[in-house]
Amino acid sequence: MGPGNVAAVNTPRQPTRLVTLTARRPGDPEPDLLGISLAHRAMVTDVGRIAALTSAFADGKLACTPRRARAVTRYVNLLCDSIHHHHMTEDQVLWPVIEATAGGSIDLTELTEDHAALDPRLDRLRALAAGFRLNVGDRDSAAPLAAALTELHTLLHEHIADEEREIFPVIRQYVSVDDWAAVEKAAQRGGRMSFDGPRTVAVMTEHERVVLSETTSPILLGLITLLSVRHRRFDRRVFG
């Protein structure tokens, strides 16, 4: 696909629109995939953390107060929203960009089917979290929530490993830096920065934090710092 080609792209909360894409040429810089890598890392890490916590409630290793049950339920709901937004952005924005620039070099059917199978699981998790809150986090309500979260953690870990192995090399080879920036902006527009931003920073390595400080405006860094302070209070109510 050459410069100036047009692809139909669905962006979150917007109707289908036409986006002009510029194919990456040999020698052009590769897109920086740190952002999507961190989003994946944060998802897997947090689902694992909340699965372990609810398992402790279910096993009677921890007692759950009404205040904590409310916080856990809100965390599960926000996490489900974040996961849903991430895979919808991939389906509606990233996949069309890959198909338009990479042509038939990859089949996205299986990854798309994985995403479709996620939504019923997320809906069930929201329902189980509501029951957990209603029953003040007792062992009977914690057990099915913990089991569903543990299952989701395994599925996400496998799906993300497959996605990064199959998709990342294609993005680096075919997608231009400008088009990748447009994908990332679409992801940011529909996300919840107050939840996703601090969780992303929390899973960064020290080297990645240095890179962030060198490539991000001081105003945005200040906002991330403020949001992280507020999020840590929420995190403590959930995880102790």
CSV table of C-alpha atoms in Angstrom, one decimal:
chain,number,residue,atom,x,y,z
A,1,MET,CA,0.0,0.0,0.0
A,2,GLY,CA,1.5,3.4,-1.0
A,3,PRO,CA,1.2,6.8,0.6
A,4,GLY,CA,-2.2,8.4,0.4
A,5,ASN,CA,-4.2,5.2,0.5
A,6,VAL,CA,-7.5,5.4,2.5
A,7,ALA,CA,-8.8,2.9,5.0
A,8,ALA,CA,-12.2,2.8,6.8
A,9,VAL,CA,-11.5,2.9,10.5
A,10,ASN,CA,-14.0,2.7,13.4
A,11,THR,CA,-12.8,4.8,16.3
A,12,PRO,CA,-14.3,4.4,19.8
A,13,ARG,CA,-17.5,6.4,20.3
A,14,GLN,CA,-17.3,7.7,16.7
A,15,PRO,CA,-18.9,6.5,13.4
A,16,THR,CA,-16.8,4.9,10.7
A,17,ARG,CA,-14.5,7.5,9.1
A,18,LEU,CA,-11.9,7.4,6.4
A,19,VAL,CA,-8.3,7.7,7.4
A,20,THR,CA,-5.4,8.4,5.1
A,21,LEU,CA,-2.6,5.9,5.7
A,22,THR,CA,1.0,6.2,4.8
A,23,ALA,CA,2.8,2.9,4.4
A,24,ARG,CA,6.1,2.5,6.2
A,25,ARG,CA,9.0,2.4,3.7
A,26,PRO,CA,12.3,0.6,4.2
A,27,GLY,CA,14.6,2.7,6.3
A,28,ASP,CA,11.8,4.6,8.0
A,29,PRO,CA,11.9,4.5,11.9
A,30,GLU,CA,9.8,1.8,13.5
A,31,PRO,CA,6.8,2.6,15.7
A,32,ASP,CA,7.5,2.6,19.4
A,33,LEU,CA,5.4,-0.2,20.9
A,34,LEU,CA,6.2,0.6,24.6
A,35,GLY,CA,2.7,2.0,25.2
A,36,ILE,CA,0.8,-1.1,24.1
A,37,SER,CA,3.3,-3.4,25.8
A,38,LEU,CA,2.7,-1.6,29.1
A,39,ALA,CA,-1.1,-1.7,28.6
A,40,HIS,CA,-0.8,-5.5,28.1
A,41,ARG,CA,1.5,-5.8,31.1
A,42,ALA,CA,-0.8,-3.7,33.4
A,43,MET,CA,-3.9,-5.8,32.4
A,44,VAL,CA,-2.2,-9.2,33.1
A,45,THR,CA,-0.6,-7.9,36.3
A,46,ASP,CA,-3.8,-6.4,37.7
A,47,VAL,CA,-6.1,-9.3,36.8
A,48,GLY,CA,-3.6,-11.6,38.6
A,49,ARG,CA,-3.5,-9.3,41.7
A,50,ILE,CA,-7.3,-9.1,42.0
A,51,ALA,CA,-7.7,-12.8,41.4
A,52,ALA,CA,-5.2,-13.6,44.2
A,53,LEU,CA,-7.0,-11.2,46.5
A,54,THR,CA,-10.5,-12.6,46.0
A,55,SER,CA,-9.0,-16.1,46.3
A,56,ALA,CA,-7.8,-15.1,49.7
A,57,PHE,CA,-11.3,-14.0,50.7
A,58,ALA,CA,-12.7,-17.2,49.3
A,59,ASP,CA,-10.3,-19.3,51.3
A,60,GLY,CA,-11.0,-17.4,54.5
A,61,LYS,CA,-7.4,-16.1,54.7
A,62,LEU,CA,-8.7,-12.5,54.7
A,63,ALA,CA,-11.8,-10.9,56.0
A,64,CYS,CA,-13.6,-8.3,53.9
A,65,THR,CA,-15.3,-5.3,55.3
A,66,PRO,CA,-18.2,-3.6,53.6
A,67,ARG,CA,-15.9,-0.6,52.6
A,68,ARG,CA,-13.4,-3.0,51.1
A,69,ALA,CA,-16.1,-5.0,49.3
A,70,ARG,CA,-17.3,-1.8,47.6
A,71,ALA,CA,-13.7,-0.9,46.6
A,72,VAL,CA,-13.0,-4.3,45.2
A,73,THR,CA,-16.2,-4.2,43.2
A,74,ARG,CA,-15.4,-0.8,41.7
A,75,TYR,CA,-11.9,-2.0,40.9
A,76,VAL,CA,-13.2,-5.1,39.1
A,77,ASN,CA,-15.7,-2.9,37.1
A,78,LEU,CA,-13.0,-0.4,36.1
A,79,LEU,CA,-10.6,-3.2,35.1
A,80,CYS,CA,-13.3,-4.8,33.0
A,81,ASP,CA,-14.0,-1.4,31.3
A,82,SER,CA,-10.3,-1.0,30.6
A,83,ILE,CA,-9.9,-4.4,29.1
A,84,HIS,CA,-13.0,-3.9,26.9
A,85,HIS,CA,-11.8,-0.5,25.7
A,86,HIS,CA,-8.4,-2.0,24.9
A,87,HIS,CA,-9.6,-4.8,22.7
A,88,MET,CA,-12.3,-2.6,21.1
A,89,THR,CA,-9.6,-0.1,20.1
A,90,GLU,CA,-7.6,-3.0,18.5
A,91,ASP,CA,-10.7,-4.3,16.7
A,92,GLN,CA,-12.0,-1.0,15.4
A,93,VAL,CA,-8.8,1.0,14.9
A,94,LEU,CA,-5.6,-1.1,14.9
A,95,TRP,CA,-6.8,-4.1,12.9
A,96,PRO,CA,-8.1,-1.9,10.0
A,97,VAL,CA,-4.7,-0.1,9.9
A,98,ILE,CA,-2.8,-3.4,9.8
A,99,GLU,CA,-5.1,-4.8,7.2
A,100,ALA,CA,-4.7,-1.7,5.0
A,101,THR,CA,-1.0,-1.5,5.3
A,102,ALA,CA,0.1,-5.1,5.7
A,103,GLY,CA,-2.4,-6.7,3.2
A,104,GLY,CA,-2.6,-10.4,3.4
A,105,SER,CA,0.5,-10.9,5.5
A,106,ILE,CA,-1.5,-11.8,8.6
A,107,ASP,CA,-4.8,-13.3,9.5
A,108,LEU,CA,-6.5,-11.5,12.4
A,109,THR,CA,-9.5,-13.8,12.6
A,110,GLU,CA,-8.4,-15.8,15.7
A,111,LEU,CA,-7.4,-12.7,17.6
A,112,THR,CA,-10.7,-11.1,16.8
A,113,GLU,CA,-12.6,-14.2,17.9
A,114,ASP,CA,-10.6,-14.1,21.2
A,115,HIS,CA,-11.8,-10.5,21.7
A,116,ALA,CA,-15.4,-11.4,21.0
A,117,ALA,CA,-15.2,-14.2,23.6
A,118,LEU,CA,-14.0,-11.7,26.2
A,119,ASP,CA,-17.1,-9.6,26.4
A,120,PRO,CA,-19.4,-12.3,27.9
A,121,ARG,CA,-16.7,-13.0,30.5
A,122,LEU,CA,-16.4,-9.4,31.4
A,123,ASP,CA,-20.2,-9.1,31.8
A,124,ARG,CA,-20.2,-12.1,34.1
A,125,LEU,CA,-17.4,-10.7,36.1
A,126,ARG,CA,-19.3,-7.4,36.6
A,127,ALA,CA,-22.3,-9.5,37.8
A,128,LEU,CA,-20.2,-11.6,40.2
A,129,ALA,CA,-18.6,-8.4,41.5
A,130,ALA,CA,-22.0,-6.9,42.2
A,131,GLY,CA,-22.9,-10.1,44.1
A,132,PHE,CA,-19.7,-9.8,46.0
A,133,ARG,CA,-20.5,-6.3,47.1
A,134,LEU,CA,-24.1,-7.2,48.0
A,135,ASN,CA,-22.9,-10.0,50.2
A,136,VAL,CA,-20.2,-7.9,51.8
A,137,GLY,CA,-17.4,-10.1,50.3
A,138,ASP,CA,-18.4,-13.3,52.1
A,139,ARG,CA,-16.6,-16.6,51.1
A,140,ASP,CA,-19.6,-17.9,49.0
A,141,SER,CA,-19.6,-14.7,46.8
A,142,ALA,CA,-15.9,-14.5,46.7
A,143,ALA,CA,-15.3,-18.0,45.4
A,144,PRO,CA,-17.0,-17.7,42.0
A,145,LEU,CA,-15.5,-14.2,41.5
A,146,ALA,CA,-12.0,-15.5,42.3
A,147,ALA,CA,-12.5,-18.5,39.9
A,148,ALA,CA,-13.7,-16.2,37.0
A,149,LEU,CA,-10.8,-13.8,37.6
A,150,THR,CA,-8.2,-16.6,37.7
A,151,GLU,CA,-9.6,-18.0,34.4
A,152,LEU,CA,-9.5,-14.6,32.8
A,153,HIS,CA,-5.9,-14.2,34.0
A,154,THR,CA,-4.9,-17.4,32.2
A,155,LEU,CA,-6.7,-16.5,29.0
A,156,LEU,CA,-5.4,-13.0,28.9
A,157,HIS,CA,-1.8,-14.2,29.5
A,158,GLU,CA,-2.1,-16.6,26.6
A,159,HIS,CA,-3.9,-14.2,24.2
A,160,ILE,CA,-1.5,-11.3,24.8
A,161,ALA,CA,1.5,-13.6,24.3
A,162,ASP,CA,0.0,-14.7,20.9
A,163,GLU,CA,-0.9,-11.2,20.0
A,164,GLU,CA,2.6,-9.8,20.7
A,165,ARG,CA,4.3,-12.6,18.9
A,166,GLU,CA,2.1,-12.3,15.8
A,167,ILE,CA,1.2,-8.6,15.6
A,168,PHE,CA,4.2,-6.7,16.9
A,169,PRO,CA,6.6,-7.8,14.0
A,170,VAL,CA,3.9,-6.8,11.5
A,171,ILE,CA,3.4,-3.4,13.0
A,172,ARG,CA,7.1,-2.8,13.0
A,173,GLN,CA,7.4,-3.8,9.4
A,174,TYR,CA,4.3,-2.2,7.8
A,175,VAL,CA,2.9,0.6,10.0
A,176,SER,CA,4.3,4.1,9.8
A,177,VAL,CA,5.2,6.1,12.9
A,178,ASP,CA,2.4,8.7,12.1
A,179,ASP,CA,-0.2,6.0,11.7
A,180,TRP,CA,0.8,4.3,14.9
A,181,ALA,CA,0.6,7.7,16.7
A,182,ALA,CA,-3.0,8.0,15.4
A,183,VAL,CA,-3.8,4.5,16.8
A,184,GLU,CA,-2.4,5.5,20.2
A,185,LYS,CA,-4.4,8.8,20.2
A,186,ALA,CA,-7.6,6.8,19.5
A,187,ALA,CA,-6.8,4.6,22.5
A,188,GLN,CA,-6.2,7.5,24.8
A,189,ARG,CA,-9.4,9.3,23.8
A,190,GLY,CA,-11.7,6.5,24.9
A,191,GLY,CA,-9.7,5.5,28.0
A,192,ARG,CA,-9.9,6.5,31.7
A,193,MET,CA,-6.6,8.1,32.4
A,194,SER,CA,-7.2,8.4,36.2
A,195,PHE,CA,-7.3,4.5,36.3
A,196,ASP,CA,-5.2,3.4,33.4
A,197,GLY,CA,-2.4,6.0,33.7
A,198,PRO,CA,-1.2,5.1,37.3
A,199,ARG,CA,-1.6,1.4,36.6
A,200,THR,CA,0.6,1.7,33.6
A,201,VAL,CA,3.3,3.7,35.5
A,202,ALA,CA,3.2,1.0,38.3
A,203,VAL,CA,4.3,-1.8,35.9
A,204,MET,CA,7.2,0.2,34.4
A,205,THR,CA,10.8,-0.7,34.9
A,206,GLU,CA,13.2,2.0,36.1
A,207,HIS,CA,14.6,2.4,32.6
A,208,GLU,CA,11.1,2.8,31.2
A,209,ARG,CA,10.4,5.5,33.8
A,210,VAL,CA,13.5,7.4,32.8
A,211,VAL,CA,12.4,7.2,29.1
A,212,LEU,CA,8.9,8.5,30.1
A,213,SER,CA,10.5,11.5,32.0
A,214,GLU,CA,12.6,12.3,29.0
A,215,THR,CA,9.9,12.1,26.4
A,216,THR,CA,6.8,13.5,28.2
A,217,SER,CA,6.0,17.1,28.9
A,218,PRO,CA,6.4,18.4,32.4
A,219,ILE,CA,2.7,19.3,32.6
A,220,LEU,CA,1.6,15.7,31.7
A,221,LEU,CA,4.2,14.3,34.1
A,222,GLY,CA,2.7,16.4,36.8
A,223,LEU,CA,-0.8,15.2,36.0
A,224,ILE,CA,0.4,11.6,36.0
A,225,THR,CA,2.0,12.1,39.4
A,226,LEU,CA,-1.2,13.6,40.9
A,227,LEU,CA,-3.3,10.8,39.5
A,228,SER,CA,-0.9,8.2,40.8
A,229,VAL,CA,-1.1,9.6,44.3
A,230,ARG,CA,-4.9,9.5,44.2
A,231,HIS,CA,-4.9,6.0,42.7
A,232,ARG,CA,-2.6,4.7,45.4
A,233,ARG,CA,-5.2,5.5,48.0
A,234,PHE,CA,-7.8,3.6,46.0
A,235,ASP,CA,-5.3,0.8,45.5
A,236,ARG,CA,-4.8,0.5,49.3
A,237,ARG,CA,-8.5,0.3,50.0
A,238,VAL,CA,-8.6,-2.7,47.6
A,239,PHE,CA,-5.4,-4.5,48.3
A,240,GLY,CA,-4.5,-3.3,51.8
